[in-house]
Tab-separated table of C-alpha atoms in Angstrom:
chain	number	residue	atom	x	y	z
K	1314	MET	CA	205.087	9.752	68.456
K	1315	PRO	CA	201.622	10.672	69.783
K	1316	GLN	CA	199.576	8.162	71.689
K	1317	GLU	CA	197.089	6.030	69.858
K	1318	LEU	CA	193.808	7.648	68.947
K	1319	THR	CA	191.178	5.233	70.246
K	1320	SER	CA	187.881	4.663	68.523
K	1321	GLU	CA	186.055	6.043	71.578
K	1322	LEU	CA	188.050	9.280	71.691
K	1323	LEU	CA	187.656	9.783	67.933
K	1324	LYS	CA	183.882	9.475	68.307
K	1325	GLU	CA	183.883	12.027	71.139
K	1326	ILE	CA	185.994	14.426	69.095
K	1327	VAL	CA	183.719	14.058	66.072
K	1328	GLN	CA	180.712	14.826	68.273
K	1329	LEU	CA	182.477	17.861	69.738
K	1330	ILE	CA	183.351	19.191	66.264
K	1331	PHE	CA	179.717	18.847	65.251
K	1332	GLU	CA	178.323	20.580	68.349
K	1333	ARG	CA	180.922	23.354	68.482
K	1334	HIS	CA	181.493	24.081	64.819
K	1335	GLY	CA	178.683	22.407	62.864
K	1336	TYR	CA	180.957	20.261	60.660
K	1337	ASP	CA	179.525	16.761	60.498
K	1338	PHE	CA	182.011	13.873	60.364
K	1339	ARG	CA	179.703	11.522	62.254
K	1340	HIS	CA	179.122	9.340	59.213
K	1341	TYR	CA	182.651	9.265	57.887
K	1342	ALA	CA	184.306	5.836	57.573
K	1343	GLU	CA	186.247	5.336	60.767
K	1344	ALA	CA	189.497	3.797	59.531
K	1345	SER	CA	190.322	6.593	57.109
K	1346	LEU	CA	189.139	9.346	59.473
K	1347	ASN	CA	191.283	7.903	62.244
K	1348	ARG	CA	194.185	7.829	59.811
K	1349	ARG	CA	193.720	11.496	58.842
K	1350	MET	CA	193.354	12.569	62.458
K	1351	THR	CA	196.394	10.539	63.575
K	1352	ARG	CA	198.409	12.098	60.773
K	1353	PHE	CA	197.295	15.568	61.840
K	1354	LEU	CA	198.268	14.802	65.451
K	1355	GLN	CA	201.747	13.835	64.238
K	1356	ILE	CA	202.176	16.899	62.033
K	1357	SER	CA	200.862	19.314	64.653
K	1358	GLY	CA	202.598	17.591	67.564
K	1359	THR	CA	199.326	17.302	69.468
K	1360	GLN	CA	198.509	14.621	72.032
K	1361	PRO	CA	195.058	13.029	71.612
K	1362	ALA	CA	194.093	14.040	75.135
K	1363	ASP	CA	194.645	17.734	74.304
K	1364	LEU	CA	192.435	17.737	71.205
K	1365	ARG	CA	189.267	18.637	73.065
K	1366	TYR	CA	190.817	21.748	74.583
K	1367	HIS	CA	192.271	23.012	71.287
K	1368	ILE	CA	189.095	22.378	69.295
K	1369	THR	CA	187.066	24.300	71.847
K	1370	ASN	CA	189.419	27.223	72.406
K	1371	ASP	CA	191.652	27.691	69.383
K	1372	LYS	CA	189.926	28.671	66.161
K	1373	SER	CA	193.009	28.668	63.954
K	1374	PHE	CA	193.949	25.237	65.287
K	1375	PHE	CA	190.475	23.988	64.434
K	1376	PHE	CA	190.578	25.207	60.839
K	1377	TRP	CA	194.061	23.800	60.366
K	1378	MET	CA	192.724	20.455	61.589
K	1379	LEU	CA	189.654	20.714	59.350
K	1380	GLU	CA	191.797	21.196	56.242
K	1381	SER	CA	193.859	18.153	57.219
K	1382	LEU	CA	190.834	15.918	57.699
K	1383	THR	CA	189.557	16.178	54.156
K	1384	VAL	CA	191.554	14.444	51.446
K	1385	ASN	CA	192.512	16.734	48.576
K	1386	VAL	CA	194.678	14.400	46.534
K	1387	THR	CA	193.776	14.306	42.848
K	1388	GLU	CA	195.390	14.120	39.433
K	1389	MET	CA	194.563	14.760	35.796
K	1390	PHE	CA	193.239	11.757	33.874
K	1391	ARG	CA	193.412	9.504	36.913
K	1392	ASP	CA	192.385	6.023	35.676
K	1393	PRO	CA	192.877	6.767	31.965
K	1394	MET	CA	190.528	3.944	30.940
K	1395	PHE	CA	187.673	5.732	32.692
K	1396	TYR	CA	188.091	8.760	30.415
K	1397	LYS	CA	188.404	6.549	27.369
K	1398	SER	CA	185.169	4.884	28.351
K	1399	LEU	CA	183.447	8.271	28.745
K	1400	VAL	CA	184.649	9.256	25.272
K	1401	ASP	CA	183.545	5.964	23.707
K	1402	LYS	CA	180.309	5.232	25.542
K	1403	VAL	CA	178.886	8.405	27.076
K	1404	LEU	CA	179.882	11.459	25.040
K	1405	PRO	CA	178.277	10.164	21.794
K	1406	ILE	CA	174.932	10.017	23.646
K	1407	LEU	CA	175.441	13.391	25.323
K	1408	ASP	CA	176.155	14.789	21.854
K	1409	THR	CA	172.444	14.396	21.060
K	1410	TYR	CA	171.489	17.022	23.685
K	1411	PRO	CA	171.367	20.717	22.761
K	1412	LEU	CA	172.649	21.798	26.171
K	1413	LEU	CA	174.583	19.846	28.774
K	1414	LYS	CA	174.971	20.198	32.490
K	1415	ILE	CA	177.587	18.197	34.403
K	1416	TRP	CA	178.140	18.118	38.147
K	1417	HIS	CA	181.596	17.306	39.473
K	1418	ALA	CA	180.924	16.638	43.164
K	1419	GLY	CA	183.952	16.732	45.443
K	1420	CYS	CA	186.233	18.179	42.771
K	1421	ALA	CA	189.150	18.874	45.166
K	1422	THR	CA	191.640	21.156	43.375
K	1423	GLY	CA	190.029	20.669	39.967
K	1424	GLU	CA	192.367	18.338	38.071
K	1425	GLU	CA	189.572	15.919	37.117
K	1426	VAL	CA	187.411	18.837	36.016
K	1427	TYR	CA	190.144	20.041	33.657
K	1428	SER	CA	190.407	16.474	32.319
K	1429	MET	CA	186.661	16.377	31.678
K	1430	ALA	CA	186.819	19.781	29.959
K	1431	ILE	CA	189.557	18.480	27.665
K	1432	ILE	CA	187.600	15.438	26.486
K	1433	LEU	CA	184.465	17.576	26.047
K	1434	HIS	CA	186.488	20.065	24.004
K	1435	GLU	CA	187.898	17.297	21.826
K	1436	ALA	CA	184.393	15.889	21.283
K	1437	GLY	CA	183.139	19.341	20.295
K	1438	LEU	CA	180.821	19.540	23.319
K	1439	LEU	CA	182.505	22.017	25.613
K	1440	GLU	CA	180.859	25.119	24.139
K	1441	ARG	CA	177.381	23.875	25.029
K	1442	THR	CA	178.284	22.385	28.396
K	1443	ARG	CA	178.171	23.970	31.803
K	1444	ILE	CA	180.194	22.172	34.480
K	1445	TYR	CA	179.273	22.750	38.114
K	1446	ALA	CA	182.340	21.807	40.135
K	1447	THR	CA	181.827	21.703	43.887
K	1448	ASP	CA	183.828	20.873	46.972
K	1449	ILE	CA	183.331	21.168	50.730
K	1450	ASN	CA	186.654	22.961	51.093
K	1451	MET	CA	186.749	26.645	50.038
K	1452	ALA	CA	190.552	26.610	49.713
K	1453	ASN	CA	190.174	23.852	47.113
K	1454	ILE	CA	187.571	25.851	45.203
K	1455	LYS	CA	189.864	28.875	45.004
K	1456	LYS	CA	192.769	26.746	43.839
K	1457	ALA	CA	190.627	24.937	41.284
K	1458	GLY	CA	189.391	28.244	39.890
K	1459	ALA	CA	192.926	29.587	39.560
K	1460	GLY	CA	193.944	26.576	37.449
K	1461	ILE	CA	197.568	26.538	38.554
K	1462	MET	CA	199.311	23.197	38.902
K	1463	SER	CA	202.838	22.106	39.689
K	1464	LEU	CA	204.840	21.687	36.482
K	1465	GLU	CA	206.545	18.531	37.740
K	1466	LYS	CA	203.230	16.667	37.611
K	1467	ILE	CA	202.604	17.493	33.964
K	1468	LYS	CA	204.776	14.666	32.686
K	1469	GLU	CA	202.617	12.092	34.455
K	1470	TYR	CA	199.423	13.871	33.366
K	1471	THR	CA	200.612	13.844	29.771
K	1472	ALA	CA	201.222	10.091	29.979
K	1473	ASN	CA	197.765	9.575	31.525
K	1474	TYR	CA	196.186	11.687	28.777
K	1475	ARG	CA	197.842	9.548	26.097
K	1476	LYS	CA	196.674	6.338	27.782
K	1477	ALA	CA	193.161	7.778	27.843
K	1478	GLY	CA	193.340	7.963	24.049
K	1479	GLY	CA	194.225	11.660	23.854
K	1480	ALA	CA	195.818	12.427	20.506
K	1481	ALA	CA	196.333	16.192	20.623
K	1482	ASP	CA	199.398	18.003	21.871
K	1483	PHE	CA	198.799	18.047	25.644
K	1484	SER	CA	200.924	21.167	26.013
K	1485	ASP	CA	198.254	23.100	24.075
K	1486	TYR	CA	196.093	22.832	27.194
K	1487	TYR	CA	198.384	24.697	29.567
K	1488	THR	CA	200.947	27.454	29.720
K	1489	ALA	CA	204.207	26.744	31.527
K	1490	ARG	CA	205.476	29.523	33.804
K	1491	TYR	CA	208.570	28.885	35.924
K	1492	ASP	CA	207.677	25.790	37.955
K	1493	HIS	CA	203.953	26.040	37.299
K	1494	ALA	CA	201.497	25.095	34.607
K	1495	ILE	CA	198.399	27.253	34.146
K	1496	ILE	CA	195.433	25.515	32.617
K	1497	ASN	CA	194.123	27.113	29.426
K	1498	LYS	CA	191.324	29.537	30.396
K	1499	GLN	CA	189.245	28.483	27.381
K	1500	LEU	CA	188.801	25.107	29.079
K	1501	THR	CA	187.364	26.499	32.292
K	1502	LYS	CA	185.242	29.384	31.007
K	1503	ASN	CA	182.074	27.270	31.281
K	1504	VAL	CA	183.008	25.849	34.670
K	1505	LEU	CA	181.380	27.215	37.790
K	1506	PHE	CA	183.414	26.402	40.907
K	1507	SER	CA	181.459	26.686	44.141
K	1508	GLN	CA	181.218	25.345	47.667
K	1509	HIS	CA	178.794	22.503	48.367
K	1510	ASN	CA	178.669	20.076	51.270
K	1511	LEU	CA	177.450	16.616	50.260
K	1512	VAL	CA	176.670	15.794	53.879
K	1513	THR	CA	174.327	18.693	54.579
K	1514	ASP	CA	173.383	20.450	51.326
K	1515	ASN	CA	170.657	19.480	48.868
K	1516	ALA	CA	170.188	19.017	45.146
K	1517	PHE	CA	170.534	22.337	43.292
K	1518	ASN	CA	170.082	21.566	39.592
K	1519	GLU	CA	169.457	18.805	37.066
K	1520	PHE	CA	172.359	17.163	35.269
K	1521	GLN	CA	172.994	14.812	32.366
K	1522	LEU	CA	176.119	13.547	34.120
K	1523	VAL	CA	177.107	13.492	37.772
K	1524	CYS	CA	180.748	12.652	38.387
K	1525	CYS	CA	181.807	11.868	41.949
K	1526	ARG	CA	184.937	9.768	42.029
K	1527	ASN	CA	186.631	8.638	45.231
K	1528	VAL	CA	184.758	11.004	47.477
K	1529	MET	CA	182.225	8.639	49.007
K	1530	ILE	CA	184.945	6.152	50.003
K	1531	TYR	CA	185.436	8.401	53.048
K	1532	PHE	CA	181.783	7.991	54.102
K	1533	ASP	CA	180.049	5.120	55.881
K	1534	LYS	CA	177.326	3.123	54.133
K	1535	GLU	CA	174.519	5.215	55.576
K	1536	LEU	CA	175.971	8.481	54.337
K	1537	GLN	CA	176.872	6.917	50.996
K	1538	ASN	CA	173.247	5.999	50.620
K	1539	ARG	CA	172.135	9.542	51.392
K	1540	VAL	CA	174.575	11.038	48.903
K	1541	LEU	CA	173.611	8.537	46.193
K	1542	ASN	CA	169.983	9.576	46.714
K	1543	LEU	CA	171.089	13.178	46.309
K	1544	PHE	CA	172.710	12.257	42.981
K	1545	TYR	CA	169.589	10.364	41.950
K	1546	GLN	CA	167.495	13.491	42.607
K	1547	SER	CA	170.016	15.572	40.674
K	1548	LEU	CA	169.998	13.460	37.522
K	1549	ALA	CA	167.958	14.286	34.444
K	1550	PRO	CA	165.981	11.365	32.960
K	1551	ARG	CA	168.485	8.851	31.508
K	1552	GLY	CA	171.314	10.775	33.187
K	1553	TYR	CA	174.721	9.212	33.853
K	1554	LEU	CA	176.509	8.655	37.158
K	1555	ALA	CA	180.280	8.064	37.311
K	1556	LEU	CA	182.050	6.736	40.416
K	1557	GLY	CA	185.609	5.685	41.311
K	1558	THR	CA	186.889	2.312	40.063
K	1559	LYS	CA	186.462	0.586	43.447
K	1560	GLU	CA	183.191	2.265	44.319
K	1561	SER	CA	179.863	0.658	43.561
K	1562	LEU	CA	176.091	0.783	43.894
K	1563	LEU	CA	176.082	-2.644	45.595
K	1564	PHE	CA	175.026	-1.249	48.958
K	1565	TYR	CA	172.664	1.428	47.601
K	1566	ASP	CA	168.894	1.074	48.193
K	1567	GLY	CA	168.161	2.563	44.776
K	1568	MET	CA	170.583	0.351	42.854
K	1569	SER	CA	167.764	-1.042	40.676
K	1570	LYS	CA	167.066	2.441	39.282
K	1571	PHE	CA	170.384	2.314	37.434
K	1572	GLU	CA	171.741	0.234	34.613
K	1573	VAL	CA	175.432	-0.526	34.283
K	1574	ILE	CA	177.129	1.105	31.310
K	1575	ASP	CA	180.698	0.143	32.222
K	1576	ASP	CA	181.210	-2.230	35.139
K	1577	LYS	CA	184.965	-1.812	35.354
K	1578	ASN	CA	185.012	1.958	35.094
K	1579	LYS	CA	181.873	2.368	37.205
K	1580	ILE	CA	179.660	4.290	34.816
K	1581	PHE	CA	175.922	3.948	35.461
K	1582	ARG	CA	172.811	5.349	33.799
K	1583	LEU	CA	169.305	5.996	35.064
K	1584	LYS	CA	166.871	3.496	33.603
K	1585	ILE	CA	163.888	4.747	31.571
K	1586	ASP	CA	161.549	4.015	34.461
K	1587	GLY	CA	164.243	4.864	37.054
J	1262	MET	CA	184.826	-19.431	68.080
J	1263	ALA	CA	186.019	-19.041	64.532
J	1264	ASP	CA	183.245	-16.594	63.808
J	1265	LYS	CA	183.722	-14.597	66.982
J	1266	HIS	CA	187.457	-14.152	66.535
J	1267	PRO	CA	188.182	-14.330	62.839
J	1268	HIS	CA	191.832	-14.223	61.926
J	1269	ILE	CA	193.377	-12.121	59.248
J	1270	VAL	CA	196.701	-12.777	57.525
J	1271	LEU	CA	198.312	-9.800	55.794
J	1272	ILE	CA	201.098	-10.301	53.289
J	1273	GLY	CA	203.133	-7.312	52.125
J	1274	GLY	CA	205.612	-7.427	49.294
J	1275	SER	CA	207.321	-5.352	46.649
J	1276	SER	CA	210.134	-5.992	44.161
J	1277	GLY	CA	211.023	-9.675	44.029
J	1278	SER	CA	207.947	-10.845	45.896
J	1279	ILE	CA	205.614	-12.109	43.168
J	1280	THR	CA	207.135	-15.571	42.643
J	1281	VAL	CA	207.504	-16.040	46.394
J	1282	LEU	CA	203.891	-15.047	46.814
J	1283	GLN	CA	202.805	-17.528	44.144
J	1284	GLN	CA	204.678	-20.280	46.030
J	1285	ILE	CA	203.016	-19.333	49.312
J	1286	LEU	CA	199.529	-19.207	47.799
J	1287	ALA	CA	200.012	-22.534	46.007
J	1288	ALA	CA	200.926	-24.150	49.341
J	1289	LEU	CA	197.766	-22.964	51.107
J	1290	PRO	CA	195.050	-25.573	51.655
J	1291	GLN	CA	191.980	-25.425	49.447
J	1292	HIS	CA	189.758	-24.396	52.355
J	1293	PHE	CA	190.557	-22.320	55.427
J	1294	THR	CA	188.740	-20.004	57.836
J	1295	ALA	CA	190.895	-16.877	58.007
J	1296	SER	CA	190.996	-14.075	55.429
J	1297	VAL	CA	194.226	-13.472	53.566
J	1298	ILE	CA	194.991	-9.953	52.360
J	1299	ILE	CA	197.855	-9.188	50.005
J	1300	VAL	CA	199.346	-5.728	49.583
J	1301	ILE	CA	201.848	-5.486	46.745
J	1302	HIS	CA	203.381	-2.269	45.439
J	1303	ARG	CA	201.850	-1.747	42.030
J	1304	LEU	CA	202.062	0.794	39.260
J	1305	ARG	CA	199.242	3.305	39.131
J	1306	ASN	CA	197.202	4.240	36.049
J	1307	VAL	CA	198.226	1.207	33.988
J	1308	HIS	CA	196.339	-1.954	33.163
J	1309	SER	CA	197.211	-4.787	35.545
J	1310	ASP	CA	196.483	-8.520	35.573
J	1311	LEU	CA	198.036	-9.125	38.983
J	1312	ALA	CA	194.873	-10.628	40.492
J	1313	ALA	CA	194.764	-13.131	37.619
J	1314	VAL	CA	198.491	-13.837	37.918
J	1315	LEU	CA	198.013	-14.717	41.585
J	1316	SER	CA	194.810	-16.719	41.037
J	1317	VAL	CA	196.546	-20.034	40.470
J	1318	LYS	CA	195.040	-22.353	43.046
J	1319	HIS	CA	192.515	-19.980	44.649
J	1320	ASN	CA	190.598	-17.064	43.189
J	1321	VAL	CA	192.165	-13.804	44.308
J	1322	PHE	CA	189.665	-10.954	44.709
J	1323	GLU	CA	190.199	-7.215	44.456
J	1324	PRO	CA	187.699	-5.849	46.965
J	1325	GLU	CA	185.399	-2.896	46.399
J	1326	ASP	CA	184.784	-0.184	48.960
J	1327	LYS	CA	182.665	-1.401	51.938
J	1328	GLU	CA	182.790	-5.056	50.871
J	1329	PRO	CA	182.601	-7.444	53.845
J	1330	ILE	CA	185.809	-9.360	54.639
J	1331	ILE	CA	184.929	-13.026	54.232
J	1332	GLY	CA	186.802	-15.927	55.809
J	1333	GLY	CA	188.502	-18.380	53.458
J	1334	ARG	CA	189.077	-15.745	50.805
J	1335	ILE	CA	192.249	-14.228	49.417
J	1336	TYR	CA	192.135	-10.511	48.632
J	1337	LEU	CA	194.519	-8.257	46.740
J	1338	ALA	CA	194.770	-4.520	47.472
J	1339	PRO	CA	193.620	-2.697	44.299
J	1340	GLN	CA	195.830	-0.335	42.320
J	1341	ASN	CA	196.018	3.313	43.288
J	1342	TYR	CA	194.165	3.077	46.617
J	1343	HIS	CA	195.282	2.472	50.163
J	1344	LEU	CA	193.354	-0.523	51.492
J	1345	LEU	CA	191.899	-0.087	54.986
J	1346	ILE	CA	190.425	-2.688	57.307
J	1347	GLU	CA	187.431	-1.401	59.251
J	1348	ALA	CA	186.552	-2.597	62.746
J	1349	ASN	CA	183.199	-3.867	61.397
J	1350	ARG	CA	185.133	-6.300	59.163
J	1351	THR	CA	184.659	-4.456	55.918
J	1352	PHE	CA	187.158	-2.995	53.464
J	1353	GLY	CA	187.647	0.715	53.079
J	1354	MET	CA	189.434	2.583	50.292
J	1355	ASP	CA	191.571	5.657	50.785
J	1356	TYR	CA	192.969	7.844	48.047
J	1357	SER	CA	195.252	10.103	50.052
J	1358	GLU	CA	198.970	10.827	49.691
J	1359	LEU	CA	201.471	8.107	48.779
J	1360	VAL	CA	203.082	6.512	51.835
J	1361	ASN	CA	206.642	5.232	51.383
J	1362	TYR	CA	206.259	6.274	47.719
J	1363	SER	CA	203.414	3.780	47.423
J	1364	ARG	CA	199.653	3.579	47.077
J	1365	PRO	CA	198.711	0.947	48.179
J	1366	SER	CA	201.101	1.146	51.096
J	1367	ILE	CA	201.753	-1.916	53.252
J	1368	ASP	CA	202.072	0.186	56.417
J	1369	VAL	CA	198.658	1.760	55.909
J	1370	THR	CA	196.879	-1.610	55.650
J	1371	PHE	CA	198.872	-3.133	58.523
J	1372	PHE	CA	198.092	-0.149	60.806
J	1373	SER	CA	194.371	-0.381	60.229
J	1374	ALA	CA	194.376	-4.183	60.642
J	1375	ALA	CA	196.232	-3.818	63.946
J	1376	ALA	CA	193.558	-1.424	65.159
J	1377	SER	CA	190.618	-3.560	64.034
J	1378	TYR	CA	191.851	-7.153	64.490
J	1379	GLY	CA	194.359	-6.717	67.342
J	1380	PRO	CA	195.911	-10.049	68.368
J	1381	ASN	CA	194.050	-11.824	65.546
J	1382	ALA	CA	196.181	-10.144	62.896
J	1383	THR	CA	199.260	-11.895	61.509
J	1384	CYS	CA	201.551	-10.151	59.060
J	1385	VAL	CA	204.173	-11.364	56.620
J	1386	VAL	CA	206.762	-9.116	54.966
J	1387	LEU	CA	208.433	-10.339	51.777
J	1388	SER	CA	211.165	-9.078	49.470
J	1389	GLY	CA	211.148	-5.396	48.580
J	1390	ALA	CA	213.340	-2.390	48.021
J	1391	ASN	CA	212.082	0.130	50.586
J	1392	LYS	CA	211.009	0.231	54.220
J	1393	ASP	CA	207.243	-0.056	53.749
J	1394	GLY	CA	205.878	-2.624	56.210
J	1395	ALA	CA	208.346	-1.979	59.050
J	1396	ASP	CA	206.152	0.477	60.988
J	1397	GLY	CA	202.985	-1.471	60.218
J	1398	THR	CA	204.558	-4.668	61.553
J	1399	HIS	CA	205.431	-2.753	64.713
J	1400	ALA	CA	201.762	-1.795	65.144
J	1401	ILE	CA	200.626	-5.402	64.666
J	1402	LEU	CA	203.128	-6.770	67.197
J	1403	ALA	CA	202.211	-4.020	69.676
J	1404	LYS	CA	198.606	-5.245	69.584
J	1405	GLY	CA	199.623	-8.836	70.272
J	1406	GLY	CA	199.601	-10.034	66.662
J	1407	HIS	CA	202.309	-12.096	64.968
J	1408	ALA	CA	204.895	-11.222	62.334
J	1409	TYR	CA	206.987	-13.314	59.950
J	1410	VAL	CA	209.598	-11.896	57.625
J	1411	GLN	CA	211.227	-13.438	54.587
J	1412	HIS	CA	214.849	-13.993	55.589
J	1413	PRO	CA	216.942	-11.216	54.004
J	1414	HIS	CA	219.496	-13.777	52.792
J	1415	LEU	CA	216.736	-15.499	50.884
J	1416	SER	CA	215.140	-12.310	49.517
J	1417	GLU	CA	215.809	-10.931	46.069
J	1418	TYR	CA	215.598	-7.392	47.504
J	1419	THR	CA	216.679	-7.167	51.135
J	1420	ALA	CA	215.700	-3.615	52.205
J	1421	MET	CA	212.133	-4.372	53.193
J	1422	PRO	CA	212.789	-7.527	55.240
J	1423	GLU	CA	215.875	-5.941	56.804
J	1424	SER	CA	214.161	-2.725	57.866
J	1425	THR	CA	211.212	-4.707	59.249
J	1426	LEU	CA	213.509	-6.945	61.313
J	1427	LYS	CA	215.574	-3.989	62.497
J	1428	LYS	CA	212.501	-2.131	63.706
J	1429	ASN	CA	210.945	-5.291	65.184
J	1430	PRO	CA	213.421	-7.613	66.954
J	1431	SER	CA	210.570	-9.948	67.919
J	1432	ALA	CA	209.536	-10.560	64.296
J	1433	LYS	CA	210.854	-13.896	63.021
J	1434	ALA	CA	213.104	-14.215	59.970
J	1435	CYS	CA	211.846	-17.258	58.058
J	1436	THR	CA	212.406	-19.429	55.042
J	1437	ILE	CA	209.491	-19.639	52.592
J	1438	GLN	CA	208.771	-23.082	54.023
J	1439	GLU	CA	208.511	-21.675	57.548
J	1440	ILE	CA	206.314	-18.810	56.392
J	1441	VAL	CA	203.959	-21.285	54.723
J	1442	GLN	CA	203.830	-23.458	57.868
J	1443	ASN	CA	203.105	-20.468	60.093
J	1444	ILE	CA	200.376	-19.188	57.803
J	1445	GLN	CA	198.827	-22.645	57.590
J	1446	GLN	CA	198.691	-22.915	61.383
J	1447	THR	CA	197.091	-19.478	61.579
J	1448	ILE	CA	194.446	-19.743	58.908
J	1449	ILE	CA	192.943	-23.174	59.466
């Protein structure tokens, strides 16, 4: 087992990554970053003391490490009640707009985007919606665009979909091939997958709904605040913001600009004078 | 002193631990200074009333990301996240891979508490059917913290207490009564 990764060494490594490679983890939450890094040290069989050398001299090592530091876990219809709440409380309002733009920030490998596309399709909104799905990790973007998922997960996704109030035949939304399921291309034809870094990049469009679930949990309060401001700038008047079930606006400077639509499922909306 | 070196008591449990946990919580005094954090294996993506079920004598809170850890409170790790303890005494959420088939995982919370609270962390491992908690207990003991384990003979499911004791010979196998006494001494 590798030696313990101390808080001091982690800070030095984060600084080195920033100076050498330009990736900025300086405002990531320490406990989870330490956990990711420790896990990578175990998998790669690296001692903490050797990290500096490898990061400086070994490019392929660095990119392997980079992929391991960002969390890419996701699932379709995670937190089914969240999707039900979107269907009941948000989509009827969005239905009054002629054109819709949605930003999925930190979309990982796309499973939540597919889920969103399904509820939009069932509400008759998908044809006039454009979804911008972004992630920091280019490998994720490619995977999300391909729409290929492991077939063994479909059973759980189907159960989640049902709990979210889905009444259609879930198997209509994918094609099973060997051990894979390919998401129906009709669902993703209005989705634009692209790379975007929440830490360093700016607002790029105006949206009726920004969805960023369980991405900011990896950031410290300061960076969370910056990213929430970015979402604020990206929202159309009376736009909606959706976060993960244990995320909140409690520590956000601009909290008063939002009203709570669903406290439990963390759906917020810009106030009229917001 | 209490403010400078706040204590944290972590209780991990799985199958067969809920009634034991209710007994332990009912025996705690009304007021205490430490923070108590419970990590129970829970189903994901289903409605759960576990916090309410455990809120018999004290209110049990499910923390949100970045919430400060307050003394005298009992917290329950939320569904479908790993619960992390930051060095600045706040909670962190983590939605990465399952650990020991679980999210929340007991090991994950214990590891981060060992790093941030060191000798001021005390852990308790209750009944359960896998080995989650064994490695985390090791981390807590290595940092000078304390560990108490529900005696396997008195546990509905023995795997979790047994694997924790096997990995950590210095952890004490206890009756529920002894666990309650040890927690009481730690938290007041």
